[in-house]
PDB file of C-alpha atoms and ligand atoms in Angstrom:
ATOM      1  CA  MET A   1      13.856  21.455   6.529  1.00  0.00           C
ATOM      2  CA  PRO A   2      12.238  18.638   6.227  1.00  0.00           C
ATOM      3  CA  ILE A   3      10.050  16.956   3.202  1.00  0.00           C
ATOM      4  CA  TYR A   4       6.086  15.601   3.380  1.00  0.00           C
ATOM      5  CA  ILE A   5       4.546  13.872   0.929  1.00  0.00           C
ATOM      6  CA  VAL A   6       0.919  12.775   0.581  1.00  0.00           C
ATOM      7  CA  ILE A   7       0.371   9.442  -1.352  1.00  0.00           C
ATOM      8  CA  LEU A   8      -3.598   9.951  -2.443  1.00  0.00           C
ATOM      9  CA  GLY A   9      -5.862   7.891  -4.204  1.00  0.00           C
ATOM     10  CA  ALA A  10      -8.259   4.889  -4.060  1.00  0.00           C
ATOM     11  CA  PRO A  11      -7.977   1.905  -2.285  1.00  0.00           C
ATOM     12  CA  GLY A  12      -5.855   0.225  -4.891  1.00  0.00           C
ATOM     13  CA  ALA A  13      -4.717   2.389  -6.676  1.00  0.00           C
ATOM     14  CA  GLY A  14      -1.173   1.666  -5.516  1.00  0.00           C
ATOM     15  CA  LYS A  15      -0.308   4.095  -3.319  1.00  0.00           C
ATOM     16  CA  GLY A  16       1.473   1.753  -1.136  1.00  0.00           C
ATOM     17  CA  THR A  17       3.714   0.302  -4.104  1.00  0.00           C
ATOM     18  CA  GLN A  18       4.560   3.880  -4.942  1.00  0.00           C
ATOM     19  CA  ALA A  19       4.985   5.429  -1.613  1.00  0.00           C
ATOM     20  CA  GLU A  20       7.501   1.884  -0.985  1.00  0.00           C
ATOM     21  CA  ILE A  21       9.263   2.890  -4.558  1.00  0.00           C
ATOM     22  CA  LEU A  22       8.989   6.355  -3.418  1.00  0.00           C
ATOM     23  CA  SER A  23      10.751   6.163   0.223  1.00  0.00           C
ATOM     24  CA  GLU A  24      13.509   4.305  -1.571  1.00  0.00           C
ATOM     25  CA  ASN A  25      14.509   6.844  -3.729  1.00  0.00           C
ATOM     26  CA  MET A  26      13.577   9.576  -1.316  1.00  0.00           C
ATOM     27  CA  ASN A  27      15.837   7.802   1.294  1.00  0.00           C
ATOM     28  CA  LEU A  28      11.937   9.099   3.260  1.00  0.00           C
ATOM     29  CA  PRO A  29      10.480   7.178   5.765  1.00  0.00           C
ATOM     30  CA  HIS A  30       6.730   5.249   4.437  1.00  0.00           C
ATOM     31  CA  VAL A  31       4.728   5.670   7.067  1.00  0.00           C
ATOM     32  CA  SER A  32       0.983   4.136   6.215  1.00  0.00           C
ATOM     33  CA  SER A  33      -1.800   4.186   8.741  1.00  0.00           C
ATOM     34  CA  GLY A  34      -2.829   1.410   7.277  1.00  0.00           C
ATOM     35  CA  ASP A  35      -0.004  -0.291   8.204  1.00  0.00           C
ATOM     36  CA  ILE A  36       0.207   0.645  11.516  1.00  0.00           C
ATOM     37  CA  PHE A  37      -2.665  -0.656  12.233  1.00  0.00           C
ATOM     38  CA  ARG A  38      -1.942  -3.643  10.644  1.00  0.00           C
ATOM     39  CA  GLU A  39       0.655  -4.145  13.340  1.00  0.00           C
ATOM     40  CA  ASN A  40      -0.942  -3.163  15.961  1.00  0.00           C
ATOM     41  CA  ILE A  41      -4.309  -6.130  15.183  1.00  0.00           C
ATOM     42  CA  LYS A  42      -1.106  -8.934  14.610  1.00  0.00           C
ATOM     43  CA  ASN A  43       0.426  -7.303  18.338  1.00  0.00           C
ATOM     44  CA  GLU A  44      -3.203  -6.743  19.820  1.00  0.00           C
ATOM     45  CA  THR A  45      -2.459  -4.096  21.048  1.00  0.00           C
ATOM     46  CA  GLU A  46      -5.594  -1.885  22.525  1.00  0.00           C
ATOM     47  CA  LEU A  47      -4.952  -0.023  19.437  1.00  0.00           C
ATOM     48  CA  GLY A  48      -5.241  -2.856  16.653  1.00  0.00           C
ATOM     49  CA  LYS A  49      -8.824  -4.108  18.915  1.00  0.00           C
ATOM     50  CA  HIS A  50     -10.537  -0.922  18.933  1.00  0.00           C
ATOM     51  CA  ALA A  51      -9.451  -1.154  15.286  1.00  0.00           C
ATOM     52  CA  ASP A  52     -10.495  -4.001  13.509  1.00  0.00           C
ATOM     53  CA  SER A  53     -13.874  -3.766  14.137  1.00  0.00           C
ATOM     54  CA  TYR A  54     -13.775  -0.009  11.564  1.00  0.00           C
ATOM     55  CA  MET A  55     -10.753  -1.839   8.935  1.00  0.00           C
ATOM     56  CA  ASN A  56     -13.038  -4.879   8.905  1.00  0.00           C
ATOM     57  CA  ARG A  57     -15.957  -3.522   7.944  1.00  0.00           C
ATOM     58  CA  GLY A  58     -14.545  -1.044   5.498  1.00  0.00           C
ATOM     59  CA  GLU A  59     -14.813   2.004   7.296  1.00  0.00           C
ATOM     60  CA  LEU A  60     -12.446   3.943   8.571  1.00  0.00           C
ATOM     61  CA  VAL A  61     -11.060   4.244  12.797  1.00  0.00           C
ATOM     62  CA  PRO A  62     -12.501   7.548  13.698  1.00  0.00           C
ATOM     63  CA  ASP A  63     -10.757  10.628  13.748  1.00  0.00           C
ATOM     64  CA  ASP A  64      -9.098  11.305  16.777  1.00  0.00           C
ATOM     65  CA  VAL A  65      -6.935   7.566  16.892  1.00  0.00           C
ATOM     66  CA  THR A  66      -5.573   8.323  13.770  1.00  0.00           C
ATOM     67  CA  ILE A  67      -4.535  11.626  13.712  1.00  0.00           C
ATOM     68  CA  ALA A  68      -3.121  10.397  17.518  1.00  0.00           C
ATOM     69  CA  LEU A  69      -1.664   8.001  15.944  1.00  0.00           C
ATOM     70  CA  ILE A  70       0.539  10.175  13.221  1.00  0.00           C
ATOM     71  CA  ARG A  71       1.314  12.585  15.461  1.00  0.00           C
ATOM     72  CA  ASP A  72       3.429   9.980  17.713  1.00  0.00           C
ATOM     73  CA  ARG A  73       4.657   8.199  14.168  1.00  0.00           C
ATOM     74  CA  LEU A  74       5.547  11.147  13.243  1.00  0.00           C
ATOM     75  CA  SER A  75       7.682  12.413  15.873  1.00  0.00           C
ATOM     76  CA  ARG A  76      10.222  10.118  15.773  1.00  0.00           C
ATOM     77  CA  PRO A  77      13.725  10.240  15.089  1.00  0.00           C
ATOM     78  CA  ASP A  78      13.721   8.723  12.103  1.00  0.00           C
ATOM     79  CA  CYS A  79      10.951  11.019  10.023  1.00  0.00           C
ATOM     80  CA  LYS A  80      13.118  13.347  11.388  1.00  0.00           C
ATOM     81  CA  ASN A  81      14.351  14.261   7.613  1.00  0.00           C
ATOM     82  CA  GLY A  82      10.052  13.834   6.876  1.00  0.00           C
ATOM     83  CA  ALA A  83       7.785  11.304   5.055  1.00  0.00           C
ATOM     84  CA  ILE A  84       6.246   9.794   2.435  1.00  0.00           C
ATOM     85  CA  LEU A  85       2.378   9.792   3.275  1.00  0.00           C
ATOM     86  CA  ASP A  86       0.341   6.717   2.175  1.00  0.00           C
ATOM     87  CA  GLY A  87      -3.208   6.829   3.658  1.00  0.00           C
ATOM     88  CA  PHE A  88      -3.057   9.701   5.462  1.00  0.00           C
ATOM     89  CA  PRO A  89      -5.230  11.845   4.949  1.00  0.00           C
ATOM     90  CA  ARG A  90      -8.196  10.411   4.428  1.00  0.00           C
ATOM     91  CA  THR A  91     -10.580  13.359   5.260  1.00  0.00           C
ATOM     92  CA  PRO A  92     -11.461  16.753   6.197  1.00  0.00           C
ATOM     93  CA  GLY A  93     -10.109  16.523   9.998  1.00  0.00           C
ATOM     94  CA  GLN A  94      -7.272  15.367   9.555  1.00  0.00           C
ATOM     95  CA  ALA A  95      -6.069  16.222   6.355  1.00  0.00           C
ATOM     96  CA  GLU A  96      -6.380  20.401   8.724  1.00  0.00           C
ATOM     97  CA  ALA A  97      -4.592  17.990  11.589  1.00  0.00           C
ATOM     98  CA  LEU A  98      -2.117  17.457   9.615  1.00  0.00           C
ATOM     99  CA  ASP A  99      -1.399  20.963   8.526  1.00  0.00           C
ATOM    100  CA  LYS A 100      -0.601  21.838  12.464  1.00  0.00           C
ATOM    101  CA  MET A 101       1.007  19.401  13.328  1.00  0.00           C
ATOM    102  CA  LEU A 102       3.886  20.285  10.166  1.00  0.00           C
ATOM    103  CA  ALA A 103       3.944  23.609  11.192  1.00  0.00           C
ATOM    104  CA  GLU A 104       5.003  22.424  14.652  1.00  0.00           C
ATOM    105  CA  PHE A 105       7.902  20.323  12.936  1.00  0.00           C
ATOM    106  CA  ASP A 106       8.621  22.960  10.831  1.00  0.00           C
ATOM    107  CA  GLY A 107       7.046  21.556   7.650  1.00  0.00           C
ATOM    108  CA  LYS A 108       4.633  21.541   5.083  1.00  0.00           C
ATOM    109  CA  VAL A 109       2.311  19.366   2.678  1.00  0.00           C
ATOM    110  CA  ASP A 110       5.383  19.929  -0.061  1.00  0.00           C
ATOM    111  CA  LEU A 111       4.036  17.231  -2.766  1.00  0.00           C
ATOM    112  CA  VAL A 112       0.243  14.829  -3.715  1.00  0.00           C
ATOM    113  CA  PRO A 113       1.258  13.229  -6.618  1.00  0.00           C
ATOM    114  CA  PHE A 114      -3.525  12.257  -6.897  1.00  0.00           C
ATOM    115  CA  ILE A 115      -2.620   8.483  -8.805  1.00  0.00           C
ATOM    116  CA  LEU A 116      -5.833   8.121 -10.479  1.00  0.00           C
ATOM    117  CA  VAL A 117      -7.409   4.754 -11.869  1.00  0.00           C
ATOM    118  CA  LYS A 118     -10.568   4.144 -12.963  1.00  0.00           C
ATOM    119  CA  ASP A 119     -13.571   2.832 -10.466  1.00  0.00           C
ATOM    120  CA  GLU A 120     -13.979  -0.436 -12.683  1.00  0.00           C
ATOM    121  CA  TYR A 121     -10.336  -1.677 -12.301  1.00  0.00           C
ATOM    122  CA  LEU A 122     -10.278  -0.936  -8.552  1.00  0.00           C
ATOM    123  CA  ILE A 123     -11.537  -3.481  -7.122  1.00  0.00           C
ATOM    124  CA  GLU A 124     -10.271  -7.069  -9.610  1.00  0.00           C
ATOM    125  CA  ARG A 125      -6.600  -5.206  -8.468  1.00  0.00           C
ATOM    126  CA  LEU A 126      -7.479  -5.609  -4.439  1.00  0.00           C
ATOM    127  CA  SER A 127      -8.950  -9.024  -5.155  1.00  0.00           C
ATOM    128  CA  SER A 128      -5.907  -9.846  -6.506  1.00  0.00           C
ATOM    129  CA  ARG A 129      -3.604  -8.249  -3.977  1.00  0.00           C
ATOM    130  CA  TRP A 130      -1.428 -10.120  -1.696  1.00  0.00           C
ATOM    131  CA  THR A 131       0.255  -8.747   1.514  1.00  0.00           C
ATOM    132  CA  CYS A 132       3.286  -9.465   3.286  1.00  0.00           C
ATOM    133  CA  LYS A 133       3.364 -10.859   6.587  1.00  0.00           C
ATOM    134  CA  ASP A 134       6.655  -9.671   7.912  1.00  0.00           C
ATOM    135  CA  GLN A 135       6.245  -6.271   6.239  1.00  0.00           C
ATOM    136  CA  GLY A 136       3.576  -5.718   4.132  1.00  0.00           C
ATOM    137  CA  HIS A 137       5.464  -5.534   0.897  1.00  0.00           C
ATOM    138  CA  ILE A 138       2.228  -5.548  -2.125  1.00  0.00           C
ATOM    139  CA  PHE A 139       2.821  -8.324  -5.307  1.00  0.00           C
ATOM    140  CA  ASN A 140      -1.059  -8.854  -7.201  1.00  0.00           C
ATOM    141  CA  ASP A 141      -0.801 -12.590  -9.833  1.00  0.00           C
ATOM    142  CA  LYS A 142      -1.425 -10.304 -12.416  1.00  0.00           C
ATOM    143  CA  PHE A 143       0.366  -7.374 -12.403  1.00  0.00           C
ATOM    144  CA  ASN A 144       3.323  -8.059  -9.637  1.00  0.00           C
ATOM    145  CA  PRO A 145       3.690 -10.919  -9.105  1.00  0.00           C
ATOM    146  CA  PRO A 146       6.147 -12.812  -6.088  1.00  0.00           C
ATOM    147  CA  LYS A 147       8.578 -14.750  -8.139  1.00  0.00           C
ATOM    148  CA  GLU A 148       8.402 -17.835  -5.678  1.00  0.00           C
ATOM    149  CA  GLU A 149       4.117 -17.914  -5.185  1.00  0.00           C
ATOM    150  CA  GLY A 150       3.050 -17.324  -2.279  1.00  0.00           C
ATOM    151  CA  ILE A 151       6.361 -15.623  -0.927  1.00  0.00           C
ATOM    152  CA  CYS A 152       8.099 -12.253  -0.225  1.00  0.00           C
ATOM    153  CA  ASP A 153      11.079 -11.550  -2.257  1.00  0.00           C
ATOM    154  CA  PHE A 154      12.216  -8.689  -0.282  1.00  0.00           C
ATOM    155  CA  ASP A 155      12.061 -10.550   2.876  1.00  0.00           C
ATOM    156  CA  GLY A 156      10.679 -13.640   2.237  1.00  0.00           C
ATOM    157  CA  SER A 157       7.735 -14.038   4.496  1.00  0.00           C
ATOM    158  CA  GLU A 158       4.568 -15.612   4.061  1.00  0.00           C
ATOM    159  CA  LEU A 159       1.791 -14.115   1.242  1.00  0.00           C
ATOM    160  CA  TYR A 160      -1.608 -13.395   2.945  1.00  0.00           C
ATOM    161  CA  GLN A 161      -5.116 -11.414   1.116  1.00  0.00           C
ATOM    162  CA  ARG A 162      -5.741  -8.728   3.517  1.00  0.00           C
ATOM    163  CA  ASP A 163      -9.522  -9.230   4.150  1.00  0.00           C
ATOM    164  CA  ASP A 164     -10.940  -6.107   3.234  1.00  0.00           C
ATOM    165  CA  ASP A 165      -9.360  -6.406   0.455  1.00  0.00           C
ATOM    166  CA  LYS A 166     -12.990  -9.348  -0.241  1.00  0.00           C
ATOM    167  CA  PRO A 167     -15.585  -7.379  -2.441  1.00  0.00           C
ATOM    168  CA  GLU A 168     -18.048  -6.899  -0.079  1.00  0.00           C
ATOM    169  CA  THR A 169     -15.826  -5.036   2.089  1.00  0.00           C
ATOM    170  CA  VAL A 170     -13.924  -3.368  -1.176  1.00  0.00           C
ATOM    171  CA  LYS A 171     -17.104  -1.953  -2.881  1.00  0.00           C
ATOM    172  CA  ASN A 172     -17.678  -0.397   0.963  1.00  0.00           C
ATOM    173  CA  ARG A 173     -13.791   1.241   1.073  1.00  0.00           C
ATOM    174  CA  ILE A 174     -14.008   2.993  -2.470  1.00  0.00           C
ATOM    175  CA  ALA A 175     -17.397   3.767  -0.717  1.00  0.00           C
ATOM    176  CA  VAL A 176     -15.531   5.615   1.995  1.00  0.00           C
ATOM    177  CA  TYR A 177     -12.861   7.041   0.160  1.00  0.00           C
ATOM    178  CA  LEU A 178     -15.100   8.919  -2.918  1.00  0.00           C
ATOM    179  CA  GLU A 179     -17.695  10.322   0.526  1.00  0.00           C
ATOM    180  CA  GLN A 180     -14.863  11.311   2.555  1.00  0.00           C
ATOM    181  CA  THR A 181     -11.264  11.045   1.486  1.00  0.00           C
ATOM    182  CA  SER A 182     -12.175  12.480  -2.317  1.00  0.00           C
ATOM    183  CA  PRO A 183     -12.831  16.485  -1.480  1.00  0.00           C
ATOM    184  CA  LEU A 184      -9.406  16.276  -0.450  1.00  0.00           C
ATOM    185  CA  ILE A 185      -8.503  16.340  -4.729  1.00  0.00           C
ATOM    186  CA  GLU A 186      -9.487  19.649  -4.183  1.00  0.00           C
ATOM    187  CA  HIS A 187      -8.672  20.700  -1.744  1.00  0.00           C
ATOM    188  CA  TYR A 188      -4.984  20.191  -2.920  1.00  0.00           C
ATOM    189  CA  ARG A 189      -5.006  21.129  -5.438  1.00  0.00           C
ATOM    190  CA  SER A 190      -6.441  24.921  -4.823  1.00  0.00           C
ATOM    191  CA  THR A 191      -3.379  25.041  -3.002  1.00  0.00           C
ATOM    192  CA  GLY A 192      -1.256  24.358  -5.741  1.00  0.00           C
ATOM    193  CA  VAL A 193       0.637  20.891  -4.543  1.00  0.00           C
ATOM    194  CA  LEU A 194      -1.296  18.135  -6.320  1.00  0.00           C
ATOM    195  CA  LYS A 195      -0.208  16.766  -9.611  1.00  0.00           C
ATOM    196  CA  ASP A 196      -2.051  13.920 -10.757  1.00  0.00           C
ATOM    197  CA  ILE A 197      -0.631  10.152 -11.648  1.00  0.00           C
ATOM    198  CA  ASN A 198      -2.142   8.196 -13.911  1.00  0.00           C
ATOM    199  CA  GLY A 199      -1.987   4.779 -12.424  1.00  0.00           C
ATOM    200  CA  ALA A 200      -3.471   2.427 -14.956  1.00  0.00           C
ATOM    201  CA  ARG A 201      -0.061   1.861 -15.592  1.00  0.00           C
ATOM    202  CA  LYS A 202       2.999  -0.560 -15.241  1.00  0.00           C
ATOM    203  CA  ILE A 203       4.403  -0.376 -11.540  1.00  0.00           C
ATOM    204  CA  GLU A 204       7.688   1.164 -13.445  1.00  0.00           C
ATOM    205  CA  ASN A 205       5.770   4.320 -15.838  1.00  0.00           C
ATOM    206  CA  VAL A 206       3.971   5.559 -12.713  1.00  0.00           C
ATOM    207  CA  ALA A 207       7.156   5.769 -10.431  1.00  0.00           C
ATOM    208  CA  LYS A 208       8.521   7.597 -13.677  1.00  0.00           C
ATOM    209  CA  GLU A 209       5.791  10.051 -13.460  1.00  0.00           C
ATOM    210  CA  LEU A 210       6.330  10.429  -9.947  1.00  0.00           C
ATOM    211  CA  VAL A 211      10.034  11.026  -9.919  1.00  0.00           C
ATOM    212  CA  LEU A 212       9.141  13.530 -12.707  1.00  0.00           C
ATOM    213  CA  ALA A 213       6.800  14.840  -9.791  1.00  0.00           C
ATOM    214  CA  LEU A 214       9.704  15.676  -7.850  1.00  0.00           C
ATOM    215  CA  GLN A 215      10.165  17.618 -10.489  1.00  0.00           C
ATOM    216  CA  PHE A 216       7.229  19.981  -9.903  1.00  0.00           C
ATOM    217  CA  MET A 217       7.710  19.953  -6.511  1.00  0.00           C
ATOM    218  CA  GLU A 218      11.442  21.150  -6.705  1.00  0.00           C
ATOM    219  CA  GLU A 219      10.007  24.414  -8.991  1.00  0.00           C
ATOM    220  CA  LEU A 220       7.370  24.629  -6.199  1.00  0.00           C
TER     221      LEU A 220
HETATM  222  P1  LIG B 301      -4.824   0.835   4.042  1.00  0.00           P
HETATM  223  O1  LIG B 301      -4.010   0.590   4.219  1.00  0.00           O
HETATM  224  O2  LIG B 301      -4.174   2.419   4.005  1.00  0.00           O
HETATM  225  O3  LIG B 301      -6.263   0.348   2.408  1.00  0.00           O
HETATM  226  O4  LIG B 301      -6.111   0.865   5.117  1.00  0.00           O
HETATM  227  C1  LIG B 301      -6.443  -0.421   5.499  1.00  0.00           C
HETATM  228  C2  LIG B 301      -7.912   0.352   6.744  1.00  0.00           C
HETATM  229  O5  LIG B 301      -7.213   1.273   7.656  1.00  0.00           O
HETATM  230  C3  LIG B 301      -8.356   1.296   6.401  1.00  0.00           C
HETATM  231  O6  LIG B 301     -10.295   1.392   5.239  1.00  0.00           O
HETATM  232  C4  LIG B 301      -9.223   2.325   7.487  1.00  0.00           C
HETATM  233  O7  LIG B 301     -10.348   1.196   8.365  1.00  0.00           O
HETATM  234  C5  LIG B 301      -8.171   2.587   8.200  1.00  0.00           C
HETATM  235  N1  LIG B 301      -7.216   3.273   8.167  1.00  0.00           N
HETATM  236  C6  LIG B 301      -6.044   2.991   7.575  1.00  0.00           C
HETATM  237  N2  LIG B 301      -5.954   4.871   6.947  1.00  0.00           N
HETATM  238  C7  LIG B 301      -6.941   5.777   8.332  1.00  0.00           C
HETATM  239  C8  LIG B 301      -6.567   6.383   8.245  1.00  0.00           C
HETATM  240  N3  LIG B 301      -6.083   7.803   7.475  1.00  0.00           N
HETATM  241  N4  LIG B 301      -8.025   7.486   8.520  1.00  0.00           N
HETATM  242  C9  LIG B 301      -8.923   5.929   9.000  1.00  0.00           C
HETATM  243  N5  LIG B 301      -9.018   5.093   9.172  1.00  0.00           N
HETATM  244  C10 LIG B 301      -8.022   4.128   8.345  1.00  0.00           C
END
């Protein structure tokens, strides 16, 4: 049976970084809705143009578009053993659609690590975040600097600051998260798959706790 892990947390909690580590450890693809949208914006596709206007404002791209995008991604052969989902689902409608789609793939949401970081740290983290142009690897001036300034450690591409990491947009993204995404915490807690992770620590310590969470998953 395929394994699906949904990483939940506010913007800036470290979902992308942890999803990347988990993806390598578990040999499952890292599926980030935000990365797929950014790739489409870079390639100037119709989808990219549509998504860009929402992303610029820190709003969510409508559910129908986002759900179709993830369905397409999870249907690809590299996801046959499952995936690490980062940034999806973000609304109760998306969570419902995900359950249905995973049932079609003979799977379910197996584990939801919820990475908790206090709101006051999120803005600081996002404003010092750098993203790699080629593959979206993430660095941070303070907590995880690249070896060479402005260059990705992994693929040597240039690092840039995301437009939506500007303080005005970040505030809106956090508000949108609290309103539309945070209800998913209780939803997944009630179905027994949620595992709280303290995200206010060093990357490697958060990653260690995630490994422990995998053992919790095996006990479910
Ligand atoms: P992220 O890289 O996950 O922080 O996502 C960046 C932006 O992409 C978000 O602020 C949204 O505008 C859009 N986005 C990413 N994932 C979703 C989603 N599941 N539903 C709607 N919009 C999304």
